[in-house]
Structure formats: structure tokens, C-alpha cells
Coordinates of C-alpha atoms and ligand atoms in Angstrom, one line a residue:
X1101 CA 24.4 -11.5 -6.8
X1102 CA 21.7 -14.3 -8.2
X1103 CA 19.2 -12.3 -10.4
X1104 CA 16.8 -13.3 -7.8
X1105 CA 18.5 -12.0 -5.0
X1106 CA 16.1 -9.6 -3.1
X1107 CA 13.1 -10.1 -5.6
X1108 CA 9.5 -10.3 -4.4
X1109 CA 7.5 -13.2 -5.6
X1110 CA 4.3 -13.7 -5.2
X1111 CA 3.2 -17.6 -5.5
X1112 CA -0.1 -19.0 -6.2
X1113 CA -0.9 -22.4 -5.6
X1114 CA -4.1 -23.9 -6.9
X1115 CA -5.7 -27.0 -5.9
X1116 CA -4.4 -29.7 -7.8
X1117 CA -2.1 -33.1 -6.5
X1118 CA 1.1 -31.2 -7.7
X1119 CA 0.2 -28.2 -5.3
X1120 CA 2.7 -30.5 -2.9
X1121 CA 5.9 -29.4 -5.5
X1122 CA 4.9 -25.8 -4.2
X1123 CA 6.6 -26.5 -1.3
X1124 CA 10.0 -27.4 -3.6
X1125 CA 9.4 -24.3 -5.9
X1126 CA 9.7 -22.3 -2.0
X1127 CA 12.3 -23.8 -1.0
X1128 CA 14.3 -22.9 -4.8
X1129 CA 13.2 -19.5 -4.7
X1130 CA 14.4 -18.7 -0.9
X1131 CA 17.7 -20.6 -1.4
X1132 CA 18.3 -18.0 -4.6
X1133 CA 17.5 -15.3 -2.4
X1134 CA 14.3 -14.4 -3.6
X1135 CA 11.6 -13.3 -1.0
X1136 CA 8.1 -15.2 -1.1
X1137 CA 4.8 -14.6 -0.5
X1138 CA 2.5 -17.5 -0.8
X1139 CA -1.4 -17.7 -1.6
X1140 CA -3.2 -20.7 -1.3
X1141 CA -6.6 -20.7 -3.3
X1142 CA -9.5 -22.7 -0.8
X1143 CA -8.9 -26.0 -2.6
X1144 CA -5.1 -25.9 -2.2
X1145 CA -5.5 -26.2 1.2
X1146 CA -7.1 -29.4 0.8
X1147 CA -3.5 -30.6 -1.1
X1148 CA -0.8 -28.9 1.2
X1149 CA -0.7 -27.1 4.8
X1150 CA 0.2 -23.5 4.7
X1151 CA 2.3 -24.3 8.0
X1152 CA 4.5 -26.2 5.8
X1153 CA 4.4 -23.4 3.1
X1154 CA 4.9 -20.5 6.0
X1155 CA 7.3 -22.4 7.4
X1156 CA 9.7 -22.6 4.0
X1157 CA 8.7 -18.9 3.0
X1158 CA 9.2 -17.5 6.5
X1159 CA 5.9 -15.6 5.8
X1160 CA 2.4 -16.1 6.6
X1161 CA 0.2 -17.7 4.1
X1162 CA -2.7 -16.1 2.6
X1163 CA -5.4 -17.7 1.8
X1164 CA -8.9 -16.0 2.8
X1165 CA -9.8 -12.5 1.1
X1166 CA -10.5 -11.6 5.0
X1167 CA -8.0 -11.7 7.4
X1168 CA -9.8 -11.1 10.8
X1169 CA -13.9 -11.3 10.2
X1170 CA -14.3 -9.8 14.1
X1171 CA -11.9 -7.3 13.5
X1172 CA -12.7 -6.2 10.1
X1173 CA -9.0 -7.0 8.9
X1174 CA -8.9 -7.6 4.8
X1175 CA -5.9 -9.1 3.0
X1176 CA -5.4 -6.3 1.1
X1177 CA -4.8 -8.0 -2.5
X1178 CA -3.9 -4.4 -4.0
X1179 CA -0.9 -4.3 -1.7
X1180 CA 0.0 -7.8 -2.3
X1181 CA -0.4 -7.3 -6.4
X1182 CA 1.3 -3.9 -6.5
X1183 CA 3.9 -4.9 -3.8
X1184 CA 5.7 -8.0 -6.3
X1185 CA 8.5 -8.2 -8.6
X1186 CA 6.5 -10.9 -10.1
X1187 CA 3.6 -13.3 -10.0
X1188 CA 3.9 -16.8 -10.3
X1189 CA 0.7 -19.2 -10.2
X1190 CA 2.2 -23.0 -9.9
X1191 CA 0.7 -24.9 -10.4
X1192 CA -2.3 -23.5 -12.4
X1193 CA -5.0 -25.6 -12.5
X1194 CA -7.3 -25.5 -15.5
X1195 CA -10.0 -23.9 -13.6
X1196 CA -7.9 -21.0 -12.3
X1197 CA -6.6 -20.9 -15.6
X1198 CA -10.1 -20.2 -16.9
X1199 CA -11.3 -18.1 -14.0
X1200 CA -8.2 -15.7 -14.8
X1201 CA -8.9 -16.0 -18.6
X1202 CA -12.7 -14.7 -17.8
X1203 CA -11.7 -11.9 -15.2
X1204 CA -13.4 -13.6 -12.7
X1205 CA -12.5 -12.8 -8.8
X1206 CA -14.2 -15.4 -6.5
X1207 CA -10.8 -15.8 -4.5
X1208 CA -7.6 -14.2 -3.1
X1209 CA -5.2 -15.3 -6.0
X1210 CA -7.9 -14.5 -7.9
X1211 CA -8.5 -10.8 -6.8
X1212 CA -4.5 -10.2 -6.6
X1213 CA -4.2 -11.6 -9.9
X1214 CA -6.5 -8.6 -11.4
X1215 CA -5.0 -6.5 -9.3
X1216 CA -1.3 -7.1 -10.2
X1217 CA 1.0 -4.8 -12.0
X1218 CA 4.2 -7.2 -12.1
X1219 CA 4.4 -9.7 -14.7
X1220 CA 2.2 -12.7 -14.1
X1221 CA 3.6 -16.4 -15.0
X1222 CA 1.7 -19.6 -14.7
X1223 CA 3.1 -23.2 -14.3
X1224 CA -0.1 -25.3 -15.5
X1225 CA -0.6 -29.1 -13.6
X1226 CA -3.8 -31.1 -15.1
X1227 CA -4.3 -34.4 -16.9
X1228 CA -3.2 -35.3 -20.1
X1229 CA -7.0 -34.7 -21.4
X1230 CA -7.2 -31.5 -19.6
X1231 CA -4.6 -29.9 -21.0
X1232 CA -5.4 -30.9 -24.2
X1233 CA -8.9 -29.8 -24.1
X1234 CA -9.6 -26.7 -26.4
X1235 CA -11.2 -24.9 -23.7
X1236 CA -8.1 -24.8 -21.5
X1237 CA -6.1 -24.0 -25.0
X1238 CA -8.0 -21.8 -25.6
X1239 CA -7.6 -20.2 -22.0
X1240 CA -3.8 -20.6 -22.2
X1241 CA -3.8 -18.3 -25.3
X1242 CA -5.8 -15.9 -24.1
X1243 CA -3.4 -15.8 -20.7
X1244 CA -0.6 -15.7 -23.5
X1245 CA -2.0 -13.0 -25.5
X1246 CA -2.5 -10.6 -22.5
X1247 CA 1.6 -11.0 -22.3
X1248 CA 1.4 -13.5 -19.0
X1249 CA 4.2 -16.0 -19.4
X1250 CA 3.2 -19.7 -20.0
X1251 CA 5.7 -22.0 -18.0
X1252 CA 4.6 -25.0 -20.3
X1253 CA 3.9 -28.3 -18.4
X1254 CA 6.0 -31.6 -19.1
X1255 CA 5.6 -34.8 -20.0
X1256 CA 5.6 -37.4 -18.0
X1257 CA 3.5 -39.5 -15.7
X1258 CA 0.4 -38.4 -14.3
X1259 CA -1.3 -38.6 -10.9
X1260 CA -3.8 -40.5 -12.9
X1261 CA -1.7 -43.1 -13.7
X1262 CA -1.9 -42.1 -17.2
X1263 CA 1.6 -41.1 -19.1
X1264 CA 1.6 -37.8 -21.6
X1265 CA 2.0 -33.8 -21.5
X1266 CA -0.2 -31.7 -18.4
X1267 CA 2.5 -32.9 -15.6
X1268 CA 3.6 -29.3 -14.0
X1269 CA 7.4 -28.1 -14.4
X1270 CA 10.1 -29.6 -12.5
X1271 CA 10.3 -26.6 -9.9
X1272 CA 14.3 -26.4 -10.7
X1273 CA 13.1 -25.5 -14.1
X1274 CA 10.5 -23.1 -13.1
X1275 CA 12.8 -21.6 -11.2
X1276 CA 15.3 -21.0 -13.5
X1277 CA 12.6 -19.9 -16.4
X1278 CA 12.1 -17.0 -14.0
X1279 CA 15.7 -16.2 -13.3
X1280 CA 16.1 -16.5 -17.0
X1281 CA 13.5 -13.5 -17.3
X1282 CA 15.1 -11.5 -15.0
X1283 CA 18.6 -11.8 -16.3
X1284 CA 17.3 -11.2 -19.7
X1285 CA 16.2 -8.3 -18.9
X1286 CA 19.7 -7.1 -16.7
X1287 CA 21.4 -5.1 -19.0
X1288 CA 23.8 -3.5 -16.3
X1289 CA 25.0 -7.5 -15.3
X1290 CA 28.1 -8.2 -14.4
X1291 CA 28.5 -4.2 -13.8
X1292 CA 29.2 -2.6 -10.3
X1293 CA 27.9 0.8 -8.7
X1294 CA 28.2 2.6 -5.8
X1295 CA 25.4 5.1 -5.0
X1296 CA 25.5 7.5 -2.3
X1297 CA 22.3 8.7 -0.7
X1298 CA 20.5 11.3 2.2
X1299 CA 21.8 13.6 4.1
X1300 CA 24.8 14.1 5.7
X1301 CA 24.7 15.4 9.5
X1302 CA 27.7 17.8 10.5
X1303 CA 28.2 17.9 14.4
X1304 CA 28.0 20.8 16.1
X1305 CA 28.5 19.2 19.3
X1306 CA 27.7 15.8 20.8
X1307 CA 23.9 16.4 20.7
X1308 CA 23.6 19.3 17.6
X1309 CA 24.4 18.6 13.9
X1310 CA 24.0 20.5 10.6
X1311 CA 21.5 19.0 8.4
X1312 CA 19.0 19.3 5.9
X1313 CA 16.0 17.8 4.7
X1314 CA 17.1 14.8 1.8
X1315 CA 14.7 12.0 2.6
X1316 CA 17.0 10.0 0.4
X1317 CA 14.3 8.5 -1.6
X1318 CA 15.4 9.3 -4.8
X1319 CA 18.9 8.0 -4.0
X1320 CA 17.4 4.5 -2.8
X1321 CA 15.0 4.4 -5.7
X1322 CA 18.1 4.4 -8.1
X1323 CA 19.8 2.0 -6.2
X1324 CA 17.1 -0.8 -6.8
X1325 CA 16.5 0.5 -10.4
X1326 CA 20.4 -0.5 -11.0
X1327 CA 20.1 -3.7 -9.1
X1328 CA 17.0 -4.7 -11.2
X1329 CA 19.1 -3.5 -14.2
X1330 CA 21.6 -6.7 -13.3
X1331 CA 24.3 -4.6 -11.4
X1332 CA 25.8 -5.5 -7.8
X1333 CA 24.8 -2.3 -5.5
X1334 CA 26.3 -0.3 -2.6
X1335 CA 24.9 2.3 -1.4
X1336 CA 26.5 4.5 1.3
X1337 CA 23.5 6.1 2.8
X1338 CA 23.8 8.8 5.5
X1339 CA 20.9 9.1 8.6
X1340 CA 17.5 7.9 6.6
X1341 CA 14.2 6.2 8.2
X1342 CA 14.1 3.8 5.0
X1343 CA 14.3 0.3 5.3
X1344 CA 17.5 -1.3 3.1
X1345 CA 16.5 -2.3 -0.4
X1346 CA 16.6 -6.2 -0.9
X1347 CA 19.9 -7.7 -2.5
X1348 CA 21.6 -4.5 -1.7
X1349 CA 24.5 -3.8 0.1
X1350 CA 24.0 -0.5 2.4
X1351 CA 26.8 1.1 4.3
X1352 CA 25.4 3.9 7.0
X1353 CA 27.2 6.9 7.5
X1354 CA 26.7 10.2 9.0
X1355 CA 29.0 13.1 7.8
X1356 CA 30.4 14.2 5.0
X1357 CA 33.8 13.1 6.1
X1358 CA 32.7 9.3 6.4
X1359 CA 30.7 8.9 3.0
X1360 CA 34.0 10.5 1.7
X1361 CA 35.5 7.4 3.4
X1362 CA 33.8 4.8 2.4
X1363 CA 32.8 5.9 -1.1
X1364 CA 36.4 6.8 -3.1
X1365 CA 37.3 3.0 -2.2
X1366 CA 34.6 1.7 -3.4
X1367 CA 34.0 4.2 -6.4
X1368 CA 37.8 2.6 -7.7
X1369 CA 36.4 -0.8 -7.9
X1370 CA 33.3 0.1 -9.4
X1371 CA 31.8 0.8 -13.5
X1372 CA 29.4 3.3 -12.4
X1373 CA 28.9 6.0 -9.4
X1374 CA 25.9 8.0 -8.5
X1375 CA 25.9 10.8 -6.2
X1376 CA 22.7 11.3 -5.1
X1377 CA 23.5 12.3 -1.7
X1378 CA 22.8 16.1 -0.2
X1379 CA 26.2 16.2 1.3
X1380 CA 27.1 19.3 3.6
X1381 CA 29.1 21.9 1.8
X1382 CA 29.9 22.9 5.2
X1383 CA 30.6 21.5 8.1
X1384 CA 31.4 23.2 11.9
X1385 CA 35.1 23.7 12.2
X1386 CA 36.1 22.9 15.7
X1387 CA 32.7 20.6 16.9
X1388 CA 32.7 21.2 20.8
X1389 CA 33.5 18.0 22.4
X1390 CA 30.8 18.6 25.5
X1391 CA 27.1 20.0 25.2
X1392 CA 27.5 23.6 23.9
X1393 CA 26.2 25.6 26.8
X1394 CA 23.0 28.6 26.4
X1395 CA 24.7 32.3 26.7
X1396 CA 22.8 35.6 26.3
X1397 CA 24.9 36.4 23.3
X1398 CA 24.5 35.9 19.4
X1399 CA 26.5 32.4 18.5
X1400 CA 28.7 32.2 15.6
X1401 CA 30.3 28.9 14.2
X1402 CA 33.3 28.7 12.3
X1403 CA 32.4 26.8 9.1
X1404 CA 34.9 24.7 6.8
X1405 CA 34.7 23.0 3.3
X1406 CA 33.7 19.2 3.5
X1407 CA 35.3 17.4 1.2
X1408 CA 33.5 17.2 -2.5
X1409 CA 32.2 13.6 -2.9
X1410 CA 31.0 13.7 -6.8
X1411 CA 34.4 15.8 -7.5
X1412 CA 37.0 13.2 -5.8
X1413 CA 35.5 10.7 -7.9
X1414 CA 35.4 13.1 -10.8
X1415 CA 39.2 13.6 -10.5
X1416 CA 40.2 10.0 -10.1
X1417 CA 37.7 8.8 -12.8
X1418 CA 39.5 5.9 -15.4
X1419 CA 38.5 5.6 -18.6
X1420 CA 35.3 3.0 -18.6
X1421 CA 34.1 4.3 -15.4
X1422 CA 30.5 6.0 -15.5
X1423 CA 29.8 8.9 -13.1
X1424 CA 26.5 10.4 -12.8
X1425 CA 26.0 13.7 -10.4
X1426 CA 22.9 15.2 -9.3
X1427 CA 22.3 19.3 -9.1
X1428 CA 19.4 20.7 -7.3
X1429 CA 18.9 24.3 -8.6
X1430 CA 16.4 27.3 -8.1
X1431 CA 17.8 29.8 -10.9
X1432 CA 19.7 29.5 -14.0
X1433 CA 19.2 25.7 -13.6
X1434 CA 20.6 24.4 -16.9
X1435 CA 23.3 26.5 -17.2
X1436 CA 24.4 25.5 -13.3
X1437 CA 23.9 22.3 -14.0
X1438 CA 25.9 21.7 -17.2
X1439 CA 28.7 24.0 -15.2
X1440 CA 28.5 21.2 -12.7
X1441 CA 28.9 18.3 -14.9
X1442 CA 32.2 19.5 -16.7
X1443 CA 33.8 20.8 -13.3
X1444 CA 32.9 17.5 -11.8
X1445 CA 34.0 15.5 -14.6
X1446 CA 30.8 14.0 -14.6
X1447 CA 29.2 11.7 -17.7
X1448 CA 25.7 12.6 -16.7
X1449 CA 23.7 14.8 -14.5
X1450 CA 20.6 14.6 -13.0
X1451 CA 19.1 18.6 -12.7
X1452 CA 16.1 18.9 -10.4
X1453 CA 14.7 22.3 -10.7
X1454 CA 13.2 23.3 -7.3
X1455 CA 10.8 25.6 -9.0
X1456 CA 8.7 22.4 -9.9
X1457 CA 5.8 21.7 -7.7
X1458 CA 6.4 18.3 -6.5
X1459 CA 9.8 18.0 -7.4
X1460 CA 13.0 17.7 -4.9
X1461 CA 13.1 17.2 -1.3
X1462 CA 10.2 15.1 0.6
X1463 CA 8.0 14.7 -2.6
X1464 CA 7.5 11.1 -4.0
X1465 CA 7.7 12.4 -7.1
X1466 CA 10.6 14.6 -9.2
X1467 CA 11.1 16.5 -12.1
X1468 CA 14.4 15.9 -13.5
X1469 CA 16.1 16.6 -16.9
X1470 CA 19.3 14.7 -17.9
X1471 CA 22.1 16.2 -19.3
X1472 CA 25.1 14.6 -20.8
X1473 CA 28.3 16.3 -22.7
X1474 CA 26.2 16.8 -25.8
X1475 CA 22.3 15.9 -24.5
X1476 CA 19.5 17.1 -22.8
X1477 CA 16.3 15.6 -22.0
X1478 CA 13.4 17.0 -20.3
X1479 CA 11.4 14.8 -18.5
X1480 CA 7.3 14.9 -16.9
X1481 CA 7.0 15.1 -13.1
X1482 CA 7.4 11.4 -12.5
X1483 CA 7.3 8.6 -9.0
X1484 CA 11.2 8.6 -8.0
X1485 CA 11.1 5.0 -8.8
X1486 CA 9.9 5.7 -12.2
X1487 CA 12.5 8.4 -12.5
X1488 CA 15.2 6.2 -11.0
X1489 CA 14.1 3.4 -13.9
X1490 CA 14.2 6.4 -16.8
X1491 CA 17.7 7.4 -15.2
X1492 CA 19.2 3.7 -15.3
X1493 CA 17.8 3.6 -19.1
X1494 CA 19.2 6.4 -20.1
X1495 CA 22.8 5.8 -19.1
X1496 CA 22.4 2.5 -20.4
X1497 CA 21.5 3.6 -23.8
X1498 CA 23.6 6.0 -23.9
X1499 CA 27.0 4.9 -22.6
X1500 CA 26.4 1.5 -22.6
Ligands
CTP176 N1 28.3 16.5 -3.8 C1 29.2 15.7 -3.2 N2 29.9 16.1 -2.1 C2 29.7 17.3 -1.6 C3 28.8 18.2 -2.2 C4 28.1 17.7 -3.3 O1 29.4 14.5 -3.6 N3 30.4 17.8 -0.6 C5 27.5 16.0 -5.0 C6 26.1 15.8 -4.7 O2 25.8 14.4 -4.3 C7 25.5 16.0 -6.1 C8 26.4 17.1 -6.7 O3 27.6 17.0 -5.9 O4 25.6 14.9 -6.9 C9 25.9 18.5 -6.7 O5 25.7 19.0 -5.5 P1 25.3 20.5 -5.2 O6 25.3 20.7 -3.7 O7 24.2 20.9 -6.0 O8 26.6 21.2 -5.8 P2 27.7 22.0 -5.2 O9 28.9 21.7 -6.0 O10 27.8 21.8 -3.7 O11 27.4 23.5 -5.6 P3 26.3 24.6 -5.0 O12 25.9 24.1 -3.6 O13 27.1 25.8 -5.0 O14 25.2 24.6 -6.0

């Protein structure tokens, strides 16, 4: 997988003649897989169409802070900010450059630009005299200081017919300056993992399973924090309402007995596996093969073991291969846990203690603590992606 396979990028495009390259820098992104948003600021519409921008980045372009006045519809700029892997202004034409530098927020790249929580980079585009002017240096080093990243302009010839430096990047550079990034920071590239995720549902009969309630968020949260870590992703879900994560490969499956399946194959070819699934311990015996008919009795159903997941791969680990298991507990948590880990022949595990408010099934959030052969580390109630992230950095830190 590219590094920017899956990755959301947000592009800004000012007003200035080399807004037309925007339409190149689409086209390089969507051909590496990446996924992109474009915002025109008011004067880039004067330079390029956003039908030929939509058009490229199969997405509507943004432009107005107000998406339907009649309707009261807002382009909501904290979604947009929040929502990307990254921010890229190209080009960036001095006066953006300065309105950023000042905090100022007359626009919609401007308002998602203070809004955003991804790092920011800017391709500048001006005249020779422009760029050199101390103003706009001075702008540029304030955008550098605050830890933006300066995609510096080349030289060349310039719209005004004048040769020197303020001519933007060739888009196959920018491009690659922000799949440079992204690789930089892959630490798990090159590696493999196979995650398994939700629930598993046991049949009872063609209509009736066995359940329970894994929303599988904590599973898929940890898949994308190893696929932004660099490493190629399966994940073998079972029955979830959550969309697949970008640049991942998803595998859906509903009992125990098919993530069994599909996961030992897949765990032999991998470096890592992660069982975060809530697989059924038990599963009905005999499922009947037509609806199960009302009677005035008490019903009893024959249980059997499903087969044990974390402790197949466990057996038939090689040495080189990672496994991580998870243990939900609601008494003698640690000691359960750790039991788990050397039974399972685990490397790592993941303990969330139901006892935490907020923590475990249907919360956004999780309390986990990781424990390794000769470690363990308690951590604050945390989002499940920031969890998944502190998970990914642990095992790289300390296995890898
Ligand atoms: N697991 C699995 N396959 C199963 C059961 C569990 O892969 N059939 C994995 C889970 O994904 C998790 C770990 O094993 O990573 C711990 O699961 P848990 O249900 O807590 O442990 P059990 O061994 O089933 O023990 P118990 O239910 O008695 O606590």
C-alpha cells in the first residue's frame, strides 16, 4: 500500500494563476489513493472551476462558509478541519499566507485552517518580488514556527514573465513531499497485521443467533492506527454498522467458526496479530435448520466450545511474529489478564477493566493497561483512537 493510500486531504487553493496546477496536484493525490476534499477561497474561483476540481476529486467543492442561505445549511469547517489526515494549502498566495500568519478568518480555508487539528502544509505561488518581500518572510516563519510545513516554491519562470524563485512546486514534488511525511513517520512499513474485530453471532436457528454487545470500535480504531503506523491491514470483522476504514482490507464474517477461517491463514503470513474481537466462547451445538417453534415449556440449548482465535495463533506463533490479545475483566483483572497472556502465548495484552466508567463495550472511550512478559502500564480513560495510537506505540517501542 502507497503511504497515501486511504488518507484524507484536505486542499486549499488560493487565488493565484498557478491555482490551475491544483487541478494536477488532484489528480496525483487520487491516483496514490489518497481521498480529497477541495476548498476554493472566493478568488480561486476566478482562476479555476470547482466542476473541474469536483470532477477530479469526486467530491463537491467548498467554497462558501454557507452552504444553503434559505435552508440555513453551514459548511461545517470544524468537521472538515477535524475530519483530515492533513492540510494542504497549494498554492498559497501571499495574502492567505498572511491572513493565516494573523489568525484571521474572513473565509472557508481560512476558518478550517484555525480549526484544523491535522498538520497543515503550504505550497506558496507569488512573484519573484513577493516572495522575497520581508513581510511575506516574515509570514512564512511565523507559519514555520507554529510547526506548519513549508513546501518551498521553485525557480523558474513566472506568470509575469519575469524568471527567479516564488514559482509554486511541481505538484509531483508536492506530492511526494507529503508521502515523504507520511512514510517518515510509518514505523510499522513494510510490516503486515491481521486484526480481528466485533462480535461474533452463533446461530441458534435461521433467524436467532447468540451475540453480545462489541461495537467493534476499538478493534477498527487499531486497525487504522497500524495502517497509519506504515503496515498493510486486514481486518476480519464480524456483523458491525461501521463503515470500512480507508486503505484497509476488511473481510466480514459472522461466527466464531468463520473468523477462525479466515484469520489462522492469514495470521501465518503476517508480523503482527491483534485479537480484538468478542468471539463467542460458546456457540449452540446442533443450530435447528428451520425457525425454532414457541412451546409452553422451559428451552434448553446444548452449548459447545468455539474454537479459540487468540490461542490458535498463540500455538502456531514463529519466532518474529507479534501477537497482541485483549482481556476484558470485572475482578482480579491483572492477575486474569497476565494468566491470559502466557496461556495464549501472547507478546502483549490489552486488559480493559469493566469496573471503569466509560471503558469497554459501546463507550468511545477505554481504559486499558498493557501488559507484556515483564511490563505493565496503566493508562488514563482515553478516545479508542487515541488508545489504538498508544497501543501501536507501545508494541513498536517495545518489540520493535
Ligand atoms: N478470543 C479468541 N477466540 C475466542 C475467544 C477469545 O480469539 N474463541 C480472544 C479475544 O479476541 C481476546 C482474548 O481471546 O483477545 C481474550 O478473550 P476473553 O473472552 O476475555 O478470554 P477467554 O479466554 O474467553 O476467557 P474468559 O471468557 O474465561 O475470561
Amino acid at each position: 500500500m502507497g503511504m497515501l493510500e486511504g488518507k484524507r486531504i484536505l486542499l486549499g487553493v488560493c487565488g493565484s494563476i498557478a491555482a490551475y496546477k491544483s487541478a494536477y496536484i488532484v489528480r496525483e493525490f487520487v491516483k496514490r489513493g489518497a481521498e480529497v476534499q477541495v476548498i476554493l477561497t472566493p478568488s480561486a474561483l476566478r482562476f479555476v472551476t470547482p466542476l473541474t476540481l469536483g470532477t477530479l476529486s469526486k467530491h463537491p467543492v467548498l467554497s462558501d462558509l454557507v452552504a444553503d442561505e434559505q435552508r440555513g445549511v453551514w459548511n461545517n469547517h470544524v468537521d472538515l478541519g477535524n475530519g483530515a489526515d492533513l492540510f494542504l494549502i497549494a498554492p498559497a498566495s501571499a495574502h492567505t499566507l498572511a491572513k493565516m500568519a494573523g489568525g484571521e478568518a474572513d473565509n472557508l480555508l481560512l476558518t478550517t485552517y484555525l480549526s484544523a487539528t491535522c498538520p497543515v502544509f503550504f505550497a506558496p505561488a507569488m512573484d519573484l518580488d513577493m516572495h522575497a518581500h520581508p513581510a511575506n518572510a516574515e509570514n512564512i516563519a511565523r507559519l514555520e514556527e507554529r510547526g506548519h510545513l513549508h513546501i518551498p516554491s521553485e525557480s523558474g519562470e513566472l506568470a509575469s514573465g519575469l524568471s527567479g524563485t516564488g514559482r509554486m512546486a511541481d505538484p509531483e514534488h508536492i506530492a511526494d513531499y507529503v508521502e515523504a511525511y507520511f512514510t517518515e513517520k510509518a514505523p510499522l512499513r513494510g510490516k503486515s497485521v491481521v486484526v480481528t474485530a466485533g462480535p461474533t453471532y452463533e446461530a441458534i436457528d435461521p433467524v436467532r443467533f447468540i451475540g453480545n454487545h462489541s461495537s467493534g470500535k476499538m478493534g477498527y480504531a487499531l486497525a487504522k492506527a497500524f495502517a497509519e503506523a506504515g503496515a498493510r491491514v486486514t481486518l476480519v470483522s464480524g456483523p458491525v454498522s461501521l463503515p470500512a476504514p480507508g486503505g484497509i482490507r476488511r473481510i466480514s464474517v459472522t461466527s466464531a467458526q468463520e473468523m477462525y477461517r479466515e484469520t489462522l491463514p492469514l495470521f501465518r503470513e503476517s508480523d503482527i496479530g491483534v485479537a480484538a474481537a468478542a468471539v463467542a466462547d460458546y456457540r449452540p451445538a446442533e443450530p435447528a435448520s428451520t425457525k425454532m417453534k414457541k412451546k409452553d415449556a422451559n428451552l434448553s440449548i446444548e452449548m459447545e466450545p468455539t474454537e479459540d482465535i487468540l490461542k490458535s495463533m498463540g500455538a502456531e506463533k514463529k519466532s518474529g511474529q507479534l501477537l497482541v490479545g485483549f482481556a476484558l475483566e470485572t475482578d482480579n483483572a491483572e492477575a486474569n489478564a497476565r494468566g491470559k497472556l502466557v496461556a495464549k502465548n501472547c507478546d502483549m495484552i490489552v486488559l480493559n477493566s469493566l469496573a471503569d466508567q466509560g471503558a469497554g463495550f459501546g463507550h468511545d472511550t477505554n481504559k486499558i493497561t498493557l501488559m507484556t512478559g515483564n511490563k505493565t502500564v496503566h493508562s488514563e480513560l482515553k478516545t479508542k483512537e487515541e488508545a489504538a495510537s498508544d497501543i501501536v506505540a507501545f508494541l513498536v517501542t517495545e518489540f520493535l
